[in-house]
XYZ file of C-alpha atoms in Angstrom:
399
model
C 23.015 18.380 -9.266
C 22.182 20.863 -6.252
C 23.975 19.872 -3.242
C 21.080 18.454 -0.877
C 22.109 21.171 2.019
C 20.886 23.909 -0.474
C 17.571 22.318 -2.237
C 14.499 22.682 -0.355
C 12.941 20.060 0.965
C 9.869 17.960 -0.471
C 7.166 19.829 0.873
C 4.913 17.011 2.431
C 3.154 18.468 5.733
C -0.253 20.056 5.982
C -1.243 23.111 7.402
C -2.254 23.068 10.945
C -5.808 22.408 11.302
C -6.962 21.578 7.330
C -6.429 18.212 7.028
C -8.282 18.837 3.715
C -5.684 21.291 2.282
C -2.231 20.150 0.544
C 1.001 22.026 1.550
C 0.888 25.779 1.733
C 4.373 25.944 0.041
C 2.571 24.551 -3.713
C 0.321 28.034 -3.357
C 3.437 29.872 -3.625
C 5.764 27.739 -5.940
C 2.498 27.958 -8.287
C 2.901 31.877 -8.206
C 6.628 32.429 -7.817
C 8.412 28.707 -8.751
C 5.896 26.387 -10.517
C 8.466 24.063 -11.569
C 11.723 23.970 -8.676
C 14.016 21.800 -7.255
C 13.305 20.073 -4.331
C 15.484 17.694 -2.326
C 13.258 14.272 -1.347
C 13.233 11.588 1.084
C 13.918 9.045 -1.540
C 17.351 10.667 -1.722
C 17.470 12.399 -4.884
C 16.720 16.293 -6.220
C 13.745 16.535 -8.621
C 11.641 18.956 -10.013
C 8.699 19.440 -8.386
C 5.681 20.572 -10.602
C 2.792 22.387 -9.225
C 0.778 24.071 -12.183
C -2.282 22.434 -13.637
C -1.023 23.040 -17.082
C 2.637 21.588 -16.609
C 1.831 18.735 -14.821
C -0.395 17.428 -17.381
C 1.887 18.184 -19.826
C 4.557 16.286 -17.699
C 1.748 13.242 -17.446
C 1.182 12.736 -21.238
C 4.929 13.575 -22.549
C 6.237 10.134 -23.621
C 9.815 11.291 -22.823
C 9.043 10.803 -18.898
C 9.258 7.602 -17.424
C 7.454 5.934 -15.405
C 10.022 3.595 -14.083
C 9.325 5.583 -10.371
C 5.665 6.120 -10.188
C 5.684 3.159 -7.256
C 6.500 6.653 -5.496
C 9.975 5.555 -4.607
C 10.307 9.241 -3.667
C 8.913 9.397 -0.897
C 10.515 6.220 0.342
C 13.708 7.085 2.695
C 16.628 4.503 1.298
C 14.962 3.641 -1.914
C 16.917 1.870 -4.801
C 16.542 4.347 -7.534
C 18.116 1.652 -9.993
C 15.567 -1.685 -9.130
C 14.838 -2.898 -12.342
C 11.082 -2.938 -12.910
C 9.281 -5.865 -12.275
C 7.447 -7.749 -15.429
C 3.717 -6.894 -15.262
C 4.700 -4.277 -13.328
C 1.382 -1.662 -15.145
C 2.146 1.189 -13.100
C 6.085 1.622 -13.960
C 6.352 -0.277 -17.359
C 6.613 2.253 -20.539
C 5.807 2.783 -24.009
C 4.698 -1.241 -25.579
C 5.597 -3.415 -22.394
C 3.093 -0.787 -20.921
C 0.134 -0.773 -23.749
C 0.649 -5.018 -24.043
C -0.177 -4.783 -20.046
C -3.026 -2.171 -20.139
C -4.506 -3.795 -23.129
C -5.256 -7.298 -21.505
C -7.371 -5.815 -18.447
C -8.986 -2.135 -19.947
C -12.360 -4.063 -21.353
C -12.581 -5.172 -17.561
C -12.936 -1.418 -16.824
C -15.040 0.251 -19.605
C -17.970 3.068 -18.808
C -20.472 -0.232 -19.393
C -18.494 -3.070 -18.285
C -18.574 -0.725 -14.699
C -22.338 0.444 -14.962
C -23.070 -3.493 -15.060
C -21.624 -3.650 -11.679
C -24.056 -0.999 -10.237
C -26.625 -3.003 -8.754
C -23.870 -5.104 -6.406
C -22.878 -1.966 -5.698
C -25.960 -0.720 -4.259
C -26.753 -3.924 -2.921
C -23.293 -4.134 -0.645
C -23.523 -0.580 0.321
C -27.475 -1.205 1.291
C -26.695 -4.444 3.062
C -23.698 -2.567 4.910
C -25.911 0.322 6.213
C -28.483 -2.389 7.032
C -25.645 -3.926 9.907
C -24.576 -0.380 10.321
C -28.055 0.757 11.792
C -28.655 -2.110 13.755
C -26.227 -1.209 16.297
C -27.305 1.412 18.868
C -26.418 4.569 17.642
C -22.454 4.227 16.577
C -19.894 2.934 14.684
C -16.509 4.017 12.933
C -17.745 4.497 9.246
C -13.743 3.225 8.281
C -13.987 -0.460 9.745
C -17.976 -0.508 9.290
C -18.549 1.019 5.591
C -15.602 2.969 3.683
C -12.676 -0.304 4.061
C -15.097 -3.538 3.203
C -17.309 -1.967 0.145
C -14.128 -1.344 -1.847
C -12.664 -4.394 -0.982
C -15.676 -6.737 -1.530
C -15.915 -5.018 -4.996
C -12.220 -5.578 -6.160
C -12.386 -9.077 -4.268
C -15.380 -9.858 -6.190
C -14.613 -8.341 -9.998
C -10.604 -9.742 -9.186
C -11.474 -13.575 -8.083
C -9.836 -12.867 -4.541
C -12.264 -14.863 -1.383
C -13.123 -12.119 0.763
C -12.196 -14.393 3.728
C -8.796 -13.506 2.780
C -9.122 -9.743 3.273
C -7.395 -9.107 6.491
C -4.445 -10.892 5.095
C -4.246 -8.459 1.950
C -5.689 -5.243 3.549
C -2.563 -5.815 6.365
C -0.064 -6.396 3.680
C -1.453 -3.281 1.204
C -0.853 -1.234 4.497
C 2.453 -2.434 4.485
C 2.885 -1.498 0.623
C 1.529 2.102 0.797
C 3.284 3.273 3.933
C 6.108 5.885 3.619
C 7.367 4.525 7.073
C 7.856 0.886 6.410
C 11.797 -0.042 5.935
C 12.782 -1.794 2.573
C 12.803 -4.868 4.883
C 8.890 -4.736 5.814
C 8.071 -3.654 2.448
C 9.681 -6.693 0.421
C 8.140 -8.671 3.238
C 4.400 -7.852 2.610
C 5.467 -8.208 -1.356
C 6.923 -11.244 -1.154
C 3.671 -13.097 1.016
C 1.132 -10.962 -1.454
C 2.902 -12.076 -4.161
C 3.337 -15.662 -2.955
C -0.506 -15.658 -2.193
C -1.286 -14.341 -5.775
C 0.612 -17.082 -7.089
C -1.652 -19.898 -5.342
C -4.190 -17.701 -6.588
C -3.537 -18.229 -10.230
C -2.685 -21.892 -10.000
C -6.088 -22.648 -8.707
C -7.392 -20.556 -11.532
C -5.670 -22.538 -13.920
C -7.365 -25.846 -12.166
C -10.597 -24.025 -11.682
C -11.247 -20.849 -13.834
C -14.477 -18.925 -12.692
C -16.008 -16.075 -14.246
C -13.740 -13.444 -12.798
C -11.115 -11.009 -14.379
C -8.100 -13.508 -13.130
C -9.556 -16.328 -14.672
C -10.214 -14.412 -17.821
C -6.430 -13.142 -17.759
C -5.017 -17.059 -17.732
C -7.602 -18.020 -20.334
C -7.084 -15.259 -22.603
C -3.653 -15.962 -23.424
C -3.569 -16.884 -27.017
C -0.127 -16.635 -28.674
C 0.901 -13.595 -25.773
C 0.177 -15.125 -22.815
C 1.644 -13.397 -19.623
C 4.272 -15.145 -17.562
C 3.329 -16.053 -13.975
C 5.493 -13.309 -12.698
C 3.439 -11.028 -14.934
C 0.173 -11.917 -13.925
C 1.569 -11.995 -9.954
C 2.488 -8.318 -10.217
C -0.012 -7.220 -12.246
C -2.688 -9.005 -9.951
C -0.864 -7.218 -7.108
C -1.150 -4.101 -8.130
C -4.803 -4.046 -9.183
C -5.461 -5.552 -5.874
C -3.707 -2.704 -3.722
C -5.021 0.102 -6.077
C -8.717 -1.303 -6.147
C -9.432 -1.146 -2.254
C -6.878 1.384 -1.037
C -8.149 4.649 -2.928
C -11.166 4.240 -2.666
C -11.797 3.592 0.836
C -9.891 6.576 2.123
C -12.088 8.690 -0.812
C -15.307 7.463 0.980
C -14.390 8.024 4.588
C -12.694 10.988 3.756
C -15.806 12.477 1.834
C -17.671 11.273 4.298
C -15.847 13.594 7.022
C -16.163 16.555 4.682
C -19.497 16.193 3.725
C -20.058 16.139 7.702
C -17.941 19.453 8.084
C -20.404 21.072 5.142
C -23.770 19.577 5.788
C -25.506 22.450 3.427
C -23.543 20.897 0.479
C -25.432 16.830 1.005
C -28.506 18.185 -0.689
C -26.247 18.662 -4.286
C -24.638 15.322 -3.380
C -27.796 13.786 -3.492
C -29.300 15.383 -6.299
C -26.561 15.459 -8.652
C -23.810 13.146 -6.985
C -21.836 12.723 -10.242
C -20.776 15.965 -10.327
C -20.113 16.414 -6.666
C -18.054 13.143 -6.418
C -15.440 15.026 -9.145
C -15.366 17.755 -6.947
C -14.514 15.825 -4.223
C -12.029 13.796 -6.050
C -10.428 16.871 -6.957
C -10.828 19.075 -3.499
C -9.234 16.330 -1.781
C -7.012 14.340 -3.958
C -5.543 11.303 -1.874
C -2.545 10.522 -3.935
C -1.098 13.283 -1.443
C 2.510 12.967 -3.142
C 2.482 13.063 -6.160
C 3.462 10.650 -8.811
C 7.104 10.007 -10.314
C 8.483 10.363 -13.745
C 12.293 10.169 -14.657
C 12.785 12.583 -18.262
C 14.662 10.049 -20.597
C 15.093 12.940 -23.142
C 15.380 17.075 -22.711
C 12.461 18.465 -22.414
C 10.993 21.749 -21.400
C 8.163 22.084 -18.211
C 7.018 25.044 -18.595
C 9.747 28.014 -18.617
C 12.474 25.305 -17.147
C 14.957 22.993 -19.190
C 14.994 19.255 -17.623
C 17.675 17.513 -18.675
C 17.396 13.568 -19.576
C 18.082 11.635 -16.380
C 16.243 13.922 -13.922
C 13.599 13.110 -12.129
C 10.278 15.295 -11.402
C 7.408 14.826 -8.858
C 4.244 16.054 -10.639
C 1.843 17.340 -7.742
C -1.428 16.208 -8.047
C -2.670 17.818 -5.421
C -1.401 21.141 -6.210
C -2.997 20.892 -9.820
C -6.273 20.480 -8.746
C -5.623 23.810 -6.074
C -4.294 26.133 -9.541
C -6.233 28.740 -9.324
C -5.866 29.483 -13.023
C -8.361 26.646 -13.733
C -10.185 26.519 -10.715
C -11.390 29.582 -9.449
C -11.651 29.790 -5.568
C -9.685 26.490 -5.806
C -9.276 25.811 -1.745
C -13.462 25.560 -1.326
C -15.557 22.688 -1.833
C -18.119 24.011 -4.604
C -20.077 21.927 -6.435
C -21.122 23.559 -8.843
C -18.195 24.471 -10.002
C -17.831 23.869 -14.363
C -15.904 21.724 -15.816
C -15.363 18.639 -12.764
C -13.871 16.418 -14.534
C -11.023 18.533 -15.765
C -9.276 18.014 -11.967
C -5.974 15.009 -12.651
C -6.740 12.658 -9.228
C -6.621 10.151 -11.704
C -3.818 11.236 -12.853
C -3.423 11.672 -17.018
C -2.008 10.609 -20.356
C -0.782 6.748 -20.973
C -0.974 5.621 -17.458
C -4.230 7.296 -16.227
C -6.251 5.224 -12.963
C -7.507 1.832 -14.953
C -10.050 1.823 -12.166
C -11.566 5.269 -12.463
C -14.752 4.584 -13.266
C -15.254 2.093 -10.667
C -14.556 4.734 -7.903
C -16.464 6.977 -8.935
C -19.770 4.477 -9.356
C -18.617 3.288 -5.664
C -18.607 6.797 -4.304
C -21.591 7.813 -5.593
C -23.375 4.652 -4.560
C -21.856 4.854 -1.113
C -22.117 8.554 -0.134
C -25.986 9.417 -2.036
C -26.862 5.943 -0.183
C -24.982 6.757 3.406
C -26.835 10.025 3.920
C -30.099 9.405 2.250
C -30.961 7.026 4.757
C -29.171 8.473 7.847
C -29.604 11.781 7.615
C -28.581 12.973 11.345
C -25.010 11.512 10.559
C -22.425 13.287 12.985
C -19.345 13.076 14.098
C -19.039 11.350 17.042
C -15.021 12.283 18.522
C -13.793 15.920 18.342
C -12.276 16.600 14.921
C -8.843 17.166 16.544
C -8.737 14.279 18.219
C -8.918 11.992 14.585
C -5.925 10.409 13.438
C -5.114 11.076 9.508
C -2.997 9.642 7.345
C 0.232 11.569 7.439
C 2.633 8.374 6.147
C 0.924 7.079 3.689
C 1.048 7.385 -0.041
C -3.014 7.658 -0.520
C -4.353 9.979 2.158
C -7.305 9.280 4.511
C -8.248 9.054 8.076
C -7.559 6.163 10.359
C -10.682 6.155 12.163
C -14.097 7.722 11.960
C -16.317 7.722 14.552
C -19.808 9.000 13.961
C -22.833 8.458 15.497
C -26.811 9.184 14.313
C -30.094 9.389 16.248
């Protein structure tokens, strides 16, 4: 292995002054280095892969683990040997993996999500309804982009919305790159004990919810407490925390390019995958540990090393997407971009974002169309230490 004081580091900081932009050092590794070794905070070397092509290769080869892909990476003093958790969807493999994603995928089928529309429009109409009826202001995080995608996974989950401060402050907890292993197994241990009360009122009390469905669904496979506790955990954190940083984030650029809100209102399917892609909040990557030698693109990876494939640096390759650092949407091909990752363990939820964005942003600035920001771009705080990228706070105002 390279001795750390010679391997580059993890490049993880933004250029100065595009908050929109992923690391200038992918540009370069794309052209000169696509696949490299990088030294990261987690404490190991990896490979770092930046070109479209490899890292979907690296995605859907069944030789790379996902044992990691909790981003342990990026987490200073990580245990690179925890055994992975039953239920665990994101870092299971191969059958423990399918078993897991084949209980909850009906839950999140192109129709099973189009059925969900009208509460969609209905919380994001009801939300701009309290929104306007202040004078003139209001930070679009706390008032719009945070409760939509959490009243949505609350609701389609079986988690009370009253109990949304105590998950949202735990999920911050979870996501951070900052938190010590301490705070983290904190906020996993009260999530998970919460998640556990959860179920056993389920079992007392099903509902029509995807929960209650999971516990009476069981048959001659049914999962294990444990199993639904961390599976429930991790469809709770995933279902609110993307896609709120996607709408405020949006939000901010669509603010930055007001000649662009026409196509979002006119065709917003295809400018939501542009934006998924332009800004792709999974800012680190994702993890995958090679269990066999394989080959990423012109480089030999030997079984037992690790590589970070970079989303964000994908969806900037300039070999698939021409002019790659602007926001055009009408650009071919959207959907081609990987913020949703690809292969075996590709976003369950995708098609839920996108019918949220689309519901929330076409809504948002068809009905106020003077929406501005209301504090100095500078002077916004984004989300530097975090494992899904977004802004803190976003104050705009309208009128």
């Amino acid at each position: 292995m390279t001795a750390a004081s010679a391997t580059p580091a993890l490049p993880t900081a933004r250029p100065a002054g595009c908050p929109f932009d992923p690391p200038e050092d992918y540009a370069n590794r794309r052209e000169t280095a696509p696949t490299s070794r990088v030294r990261c905070p987690g404490g190991m070397d990896a490979w770092l892969v930046t070109r479209y092509s490899d890292v979907r290769a690296v995605l859907a080869d069944r030789a790379m683990s996902s044992r990691g892909a909790s981003s342990v990476h990026v987490n200073p003093n990580a245990d690179l040997d925890e055994e992975v958790s039953p239920g665990s969807i994101i870092q299971l493999d191969g059958a423990a993996h399918a078993r897991l994603r084949k209980k909850v995928i009906a839950e999140f089928t192109v129709r099973r999500v189009e059925a969900m529309r009208e509460y969609v429009q209905e919380l994001v109409e009801s939300h701009l309804d309290a929104m306007l009826a202040r004078p003139g202001h209001a930070d679009l995080v706390r008032d719009f982009a945070l409760p939509i995608p959490s009243l949505v996974i609350c609701e389609l989950l079986g988690v009370p919305y009253a109990d949304r401060a105590r998950f949202q402050h735990q999920s911050t907890t979870l996501v951070s790159t900052d938190a010590t292993r301490e705070e983290g197994q904190r906020a996993y241990d009260e999530l998970s004990t919460y998640l556990a009360g959860l179920f056993d009122d389920k079992r007392r009390n099903p509902r029509d919810d995807l929960f209650s469905r999971l516990i009476s669904r069981g048959g001659d496979d049914p999962l294990s407490t444990e199993e639904l506790v961390v599976l429930g955990l991790s469809l709770l954190v995933a279902g609110h925390e993307t896609t709120a940083n996607m709408i405020a984030l949006s939000t901010l650029v669509l603010l930055e390019h007001p000649s662009q809100r026409d196509v979002v209102l006119a065709q917003p399917e295809r400018a939501v995958e542009e934006l998924l892609r332009y800004l792709s909040v999974v800012q680190f990557g994702v993890l995958r540990y090679a269990t066999a030698d394989v080959q990423v693109g012109s480089r030999a990876v030997k079984a037992g090393e690790w590589l970070v494939a970079a989303l964000s640096s994908a969806n900037r390759d300039e070999d698939l997407f021409a002019g790659a650092d602007k926001l055009d949407f009408h650009r071919e091909s959207p959907r081609t971009h990987v913020a949703f990752g690809f292969g075996a363990h590709q976003c369950l939820g995708q098609q839920l974002a996108r019918v949220e964005l689309q519901e929330a942003l076409t809504r948002l600035f068809r009905r106020v169309p003077d929406l501005r920001l209301a504090a100095p771009r500078e002077s916004l705080v984004f989300k530097h230490n975090t494992l899904v990228y977004g802004v803190r706070e976003l104050p705009v105002a309208w009128g």
